[in-house]
């Protein structure tokens, strides 16, 4: 088990920036691949970004590439998502997720989920 907590989120104007953080409990955080997904109304939950155990490898959805940056701090048990140049299409409930193997961009590949944090981008 790796409980995940995601404070943060909020309302921001288009073109603005927001930083999401997710904190994990326990001493095994570095054993997990961490990712962010998002779920907009009327859409499927979609992959946003993923980072490997040490942080040396990352991947992004095409829709956020160049605007979002995922990072992690294994000493603090946190994974972050820096979101820049936000648009109303980025409005969604954002979830952090954990799994033990790298390579899945599907929600089915993740075992543990945070409760979600709302991001709203106004035009």
PDB file of C-alpha atoms in Angstrom:
ATOM      1  CA  UNK A   1       0.000   0.000   0.000  1.00  0.00           C
ATOM      2  CA  UNK A   2       1.146   3.490  -0.754  1.00  0.00           C
ATOM      3  CA  UNK A   3      -1.362   6.096   0.387  1.00  0.00           C
ATOM      4  CA  UNK A   4      -1.220   9.163  -1.817  1.00  0.00           C
ATOM      5  CA  UNK A   5      -2.362  12.649  -0.847  1.00  0.00           C
ATOM      6  CA  UNK A   6      -2.716  15.537  -3.250  1.00  0.00           C
ATOM      7  CA  UNK A   7      -3.205  18.965  -1.762  1.00  0.00           C
ATOM      8  CA  UNK A   8      -3.184  21.906  -4.141  1.00  0.00           C
ATOM      9  CA  UNK A   9      -5.032  22.454  -7.358  1.00  0.00           C
ATOM     10  CA  UNK A  10      -7.125  25.540  -7.836  1.00  0.00           C
ATOM     11  CA  UNK A  11      -8.404  28.125 -10.271  1.00  0.00           C
ATOM     12  CA  UNK A  12      -6.115  29.882 -12.722  1.00  0.00           C
ATOM     13  CA  UNK A  13      -6.557  32.050 -15.802  1.00  0.00           C
ATOM     14  CA  UNK A  14      -5.618  30.792 -19.243  1.00  0.00           C
ATOM     15  CA  UNK A  15      -1.928  31.236 -19.855  1.00  0.00           C
ATOM     16  CA  UNK A  16      -1.142  30.907 -16.187  1.00  0.00           C
ATOM     17  CA  UNK A  17       0.753  28.291 -14.200  1.00  0.00           C
ATOM     18  CA  UNK A  18      -0.012  25.907 -11.383  1.00  0.00           C
ATOM     19  CA  UNK A  19       2.030  23.346  -9.482  1.00  0.00           C
ATOM     20  CA  UNK A  20       0.526  20.138  -8.160  1.00  0.00           C
ATOM     21  CA  UNK A  21       2.155  18.008  -5.497  1.00  0.00           C
ATOM     22  CA  UNK A  22       1.441  14.495  -4.317  1.00  0.00           C
ATOM     23  CA  UNK A  23       2.874  13.072  -1.114  1.00  0.00           C
ATOM     24  CA  UNK A  24       3.169   9.379  -0.336  1.00  0.00           C
ATOM     25  CA  UNK A  25       3.256   7.745   3.065  1.00  0.00           C
ATOM     26  CA  UNK A  26       5.715   5.054   4.040  1.00  0.00           C
ATOM     27  CA  UNK A  27       9.313   4.216   3.284  1.00  0.00           C
ATOM     28  CA  UNK A  28       8.911   2.560  -0.098  1.00  0.00           C
ATOM     29  CA  UNK A  29       8.219   5.583  -2.290  1.00  0.00           C
ATOM     30  CA  UNK A  30      11.406   5.151  -4.309  1.00  0.00           C
ATOM     31  CA  UNK A  31      10.233   1.693  -5.405  1.00  0.00           C
ATOM     32  CA  UNK A  32       7.297   3.143  -7.317  1.00  0.00           C
ATOM     33  CA  UNK A  33       6.911   4.671 -10.733  1.00  0.00           C
ATOM     34  CA  UNK A  34       4.740   7.741 -10.329  1.00  0.00           C
ATOM     35  CA  UNK A  35       2.320   9.314 -12.766  1.00  0.00           C
ATOM     36  CA  UNK A  36      -0.333  11.966 -13.153  1.00  0.00           C
ATOM     37  CA  UNK A  37      -3.677  11.369 -14.833  1.00  0.00           C
ATOM     38  CA  UNK A  38      -6.623  13.678 -15.343  1.00  0.00           C
ATOM     39  CA  UNK A  39     -10.346  13.254 -15.735  1.00  0.00           C
ATOM     40  CA  UNK A  40     -12.419  15.923 -17.432  1.00  0.00           C
ATOM     41  CA  UNK A  41     -16.230  15.850 -17.462  1.00  0.00           C
ATOM     42  CA  UNK A  42     -17.560  13.668 -20.240  1.00  0.00           C
ATOM     43  CA  UNK A  43     -14.159  12.198 -21.014  1.00  0.00           C
ATOM     44  CA  UNK A  44     -12.184   9.136 -20.013  1.00  0.00           C
ATOM     45  CA  UNK A  45      -9.452   9.433 -17.413  1.00  0.00           C
ATOM     46  CA  UNK A  46      -6.317  10.119 -19.422  1.00  0.00           C
ATOM     47  CA  UNK A  47      -2.587   9.836 -18.921  1.00  0.00           C
ATOM     48  CA  UNK A  48      -0.682  13.090 -18.413  1.00  0.00           C
ATOM     49  CA  UNK A  49       2.891  12.282 -17.354  1.00  0.00           C
ATOM     50  CA  UNK A  50       5.018   9.564 -15.770  1.00  0.00           C
ATOM     51  CA  UNK A  51       8.392   9.489 -14.028  1.00  0.00           C
ATOM     52  CA  UNK A  52      10.670   6.554 -13.288  1.00  0.00           C
ATOM     53  CA  UNK A  53      11.854   5.432  -9.855  1.00  0.00           C
ATOM     54  CA  UNK A  54      14.955   7.666  -9.791  1.00  0.00           C
ATOM     55  CA  UNK A  55      13.447  10.444 -11.888  1.00  0.00           C
ATOM     56  CA  UNK A  56      15.812   9.839 -14.781  1.00  0.00           C
ATOM     57  CA  UNK A  57      13.113   8.969 -17.304  1.00  0.00           C
ATOM     58  CA  UNK A  58       9.899  10.819 -18.018  1.00  0.00           C
ATOM     59  CA  UNK A  59       7.136  10.640 -20.596  1.00  0.00           C
ATOM     60  CA  UNK A  60       4.286  12.987 -21.411  1.00  0.00           C
ATOM     61  CA  UNK A  61       1.007  12.984 -23.263  1.00  0.00           C
ATOM     62  CA  UNK A  62       1.298  14.883 -26.521  1.00  0.00           C
ATOM     63  CA  UNK A  63      -1.300  17.380 -25.305  1.00  0.00           C
ATOM     64  CA  UNK A  64       0.942  18.578 -22.458  1.00  0.00           C
ATOM     65  CA  UNK A  65       4.422  18.053 -23.883  1.00  0.00           C
ATOM     66  CA  UNK A  66       6.479  21.221 -23.603  1.00  0.00           C
ATOM     67  CA  UNK A  67       4.074  22.778 -21.098  1.00  0.00           C
ATOM     68  CA  UNK A  68       4.045  20.362 -18.154  1.00  0.00           C
ATOM     69  CA  UNK A  69       6.993  19.007 -16.185  1.00  0.00           C
ATOM     70  CA  UNK A  70       6.887  16.053 -13.819  1.00  0.00           C
ATOM     71  CA  UNK A  71       9.505  15.698 -11.090  1.00  0.00           C
ATOM     72  CA  UNK A  72      10.013  13.790  -7.881  1.00  0.00           C
ATOM     73  CA  UNK A  73      11.906  14.072  -4.608  1.00  0.00           C
ATOM     74  CA  UNK A  74      12.479  10.645  -3.099  1.00  0.00           C
ATOM     75  CA  UNK A  75      13.803  12.131   0.139  1.00  0.00           C
ATOM     76  CA  UNK A  76      10.506  13.951   0.633  1.00  0.00           C
ATOM     77  CA  UNK A  77       8.251  11.250  -0.855  1.00  0.00           C
ATOM     78  CA  UNK A  78       6.737  13.719  -3.286  1.00  0.00           C
ATOM     79  CA  UNK A  79       5.966  13.884  -6.978  1.00  0.00           C
ATOM     80  CA  UNK A  80       5.176  17.205  -8.582  1.00  0.00           C
ATOM     81  CA  UNK A  81       3.545  18.435 -11.765  1.00  0.00           C
ATOM     82  CA  UNK A  82       4.481  21.922 -12.915  1.00  0.00           C
ATOM     83  CA  UNK A  83       1.859  23.127 -15.372  1.00  0.00           C
ATOM     84  CA  UNK A  84       2.554  26.166 -17.548  1.00  0.00           C
ATOM     85  CA  UNK A  85       0.669  27.874 -20.372  1.00  0.00           C
ATOM     86  CA  UNK A  86      -2.582  26.419 -19.116  1.00  0.00           C
ATOM     87  CA  UNK A  87      -5.665  26.416 -21.318  1.00  0.00           C
ATOM     88  CA  UNK A  88      -9.333  25.739 -20.510  1.00  0.00           C
ATOM     89  CA  UNK A  89      -8.844  22.292 -22.069  1.00  0.00           C
ATOM     90  CA  UNK A  90      -6.581  21.457 -19.111  1.00  0.00           C
ATOM     91  CA  UNK A  91      -9.513  21.790 -16.719  1.00  0.00           C
ATOM     92  CA  UNK A  92      -9.959  18.433 -14.979  1.00  0.00           C
ATOM     93  CA  UNK A  93      -9.647  16.460 -11.792  1.00  0.00           C
ATOM     94  CA  UNK A  94      -5.967  15.535 -11.532  1.00  0.00           C
ATOM     95  CA  UNK A  95      -4.845  12.304  -9.876  1.00  0.00           C
ATOM     96  CA  UNK A  96      -1.432  11.024  -8.926  1.00  0.00           C
ATOM     97  CA  UNK A  97      -0.919   7.298  -9.263  1.00  0.00           C
ATOM     98  CA  UNK A  98       1.721   4.708  -8.459  1.00  0.00           C
ATOM     99  CA  UNK A  99       2.836   1.444  -9.951  1.00  0.00           C
ATOM    100  CA  UNK A 100       5.875  -0.794  -9.725  1.00  0.00           C
ATOM    101  CA  UNK A 101       6.849  -1.054 -13.392  1.00  0.00           C
ATOM    102  CA  UNK A 102       7.604   1.589 -15.999  1.00  0.00           C
ATOM    103  CA  UNK A 103       5.894   1.770 -19.351  1.00  0.00           C
ATOM    104  CA  UNK A 104       2.155   1.936 -18.834  1.00  0.00           C
ATOM    105  CA  UNK A 105       0.244   4.969 -20.050  1.00  0.00           C
ATOM    106  CA  UNK A 106      -3.080   3.426 -19.148  1.00  0.00           C
ATOM    107  CA  UNK A 107      -4.914   3.837 -15.868  1.00  0.00           C
ATOM    108  CA  UNK A 108      -5.235   0.063 -15.793  1.00  0.00           C
ATOM    109  CA  UNK A 109      -1.512  -0.201 -15.143  1.00  0.00           C
ATOM    110  CA  UNK A 110      -1.613   1.657 -11.845  1.00  0.00           C
ATOM    111  CA  UNK A 111      -2.385   0.129  -8.493  1.00  0.00           C
ATOM    112  CA  UNK A 112      -2.583   3.120  -6.181  1.00  0.00           C
ATOM    113  CA  UNK A 113      -4.381   6.420  -6.589  1.00  0.00           C
ATOM    114  CA  UNK A 114      -4.739   9.708  -4.792  1.00  0.00           C
ATOM    115  CA  UNK A 115      -8.135  11.235  -4.149  1.00  0.00           C
ATOM    116  CA  UNK A 116      -7.806  13.785  -6.933  1.00  0.00           C
ATOM    117  CA  UNK A 117      -7.458  17.556  -6.945  1.00  0.00           C
ATOM    118  CA  UNK A 118      -9.452  19.957  -9.105  1.00  0.00           C
ATOM    119  CA  UNK A 119      -7.749  22.239 -11.602  1.00  0.00           C
ATOM    120  CA  UNK A 120      -9.927  24.826 -13.315  1.00  0.00           C
ATOM    121  CA  UNK A 121      -8.595  27.106 -16.052  1.00  0.00           C
ATOM    122  CA  UNK A 122     -10.754  30.076 -16.949  1.00  0.00           C
ATOM    123  CA  UNK A 123     -10.702  31.695 -20.378  1.00  0.00           C
TER     124      UNK A 123
END
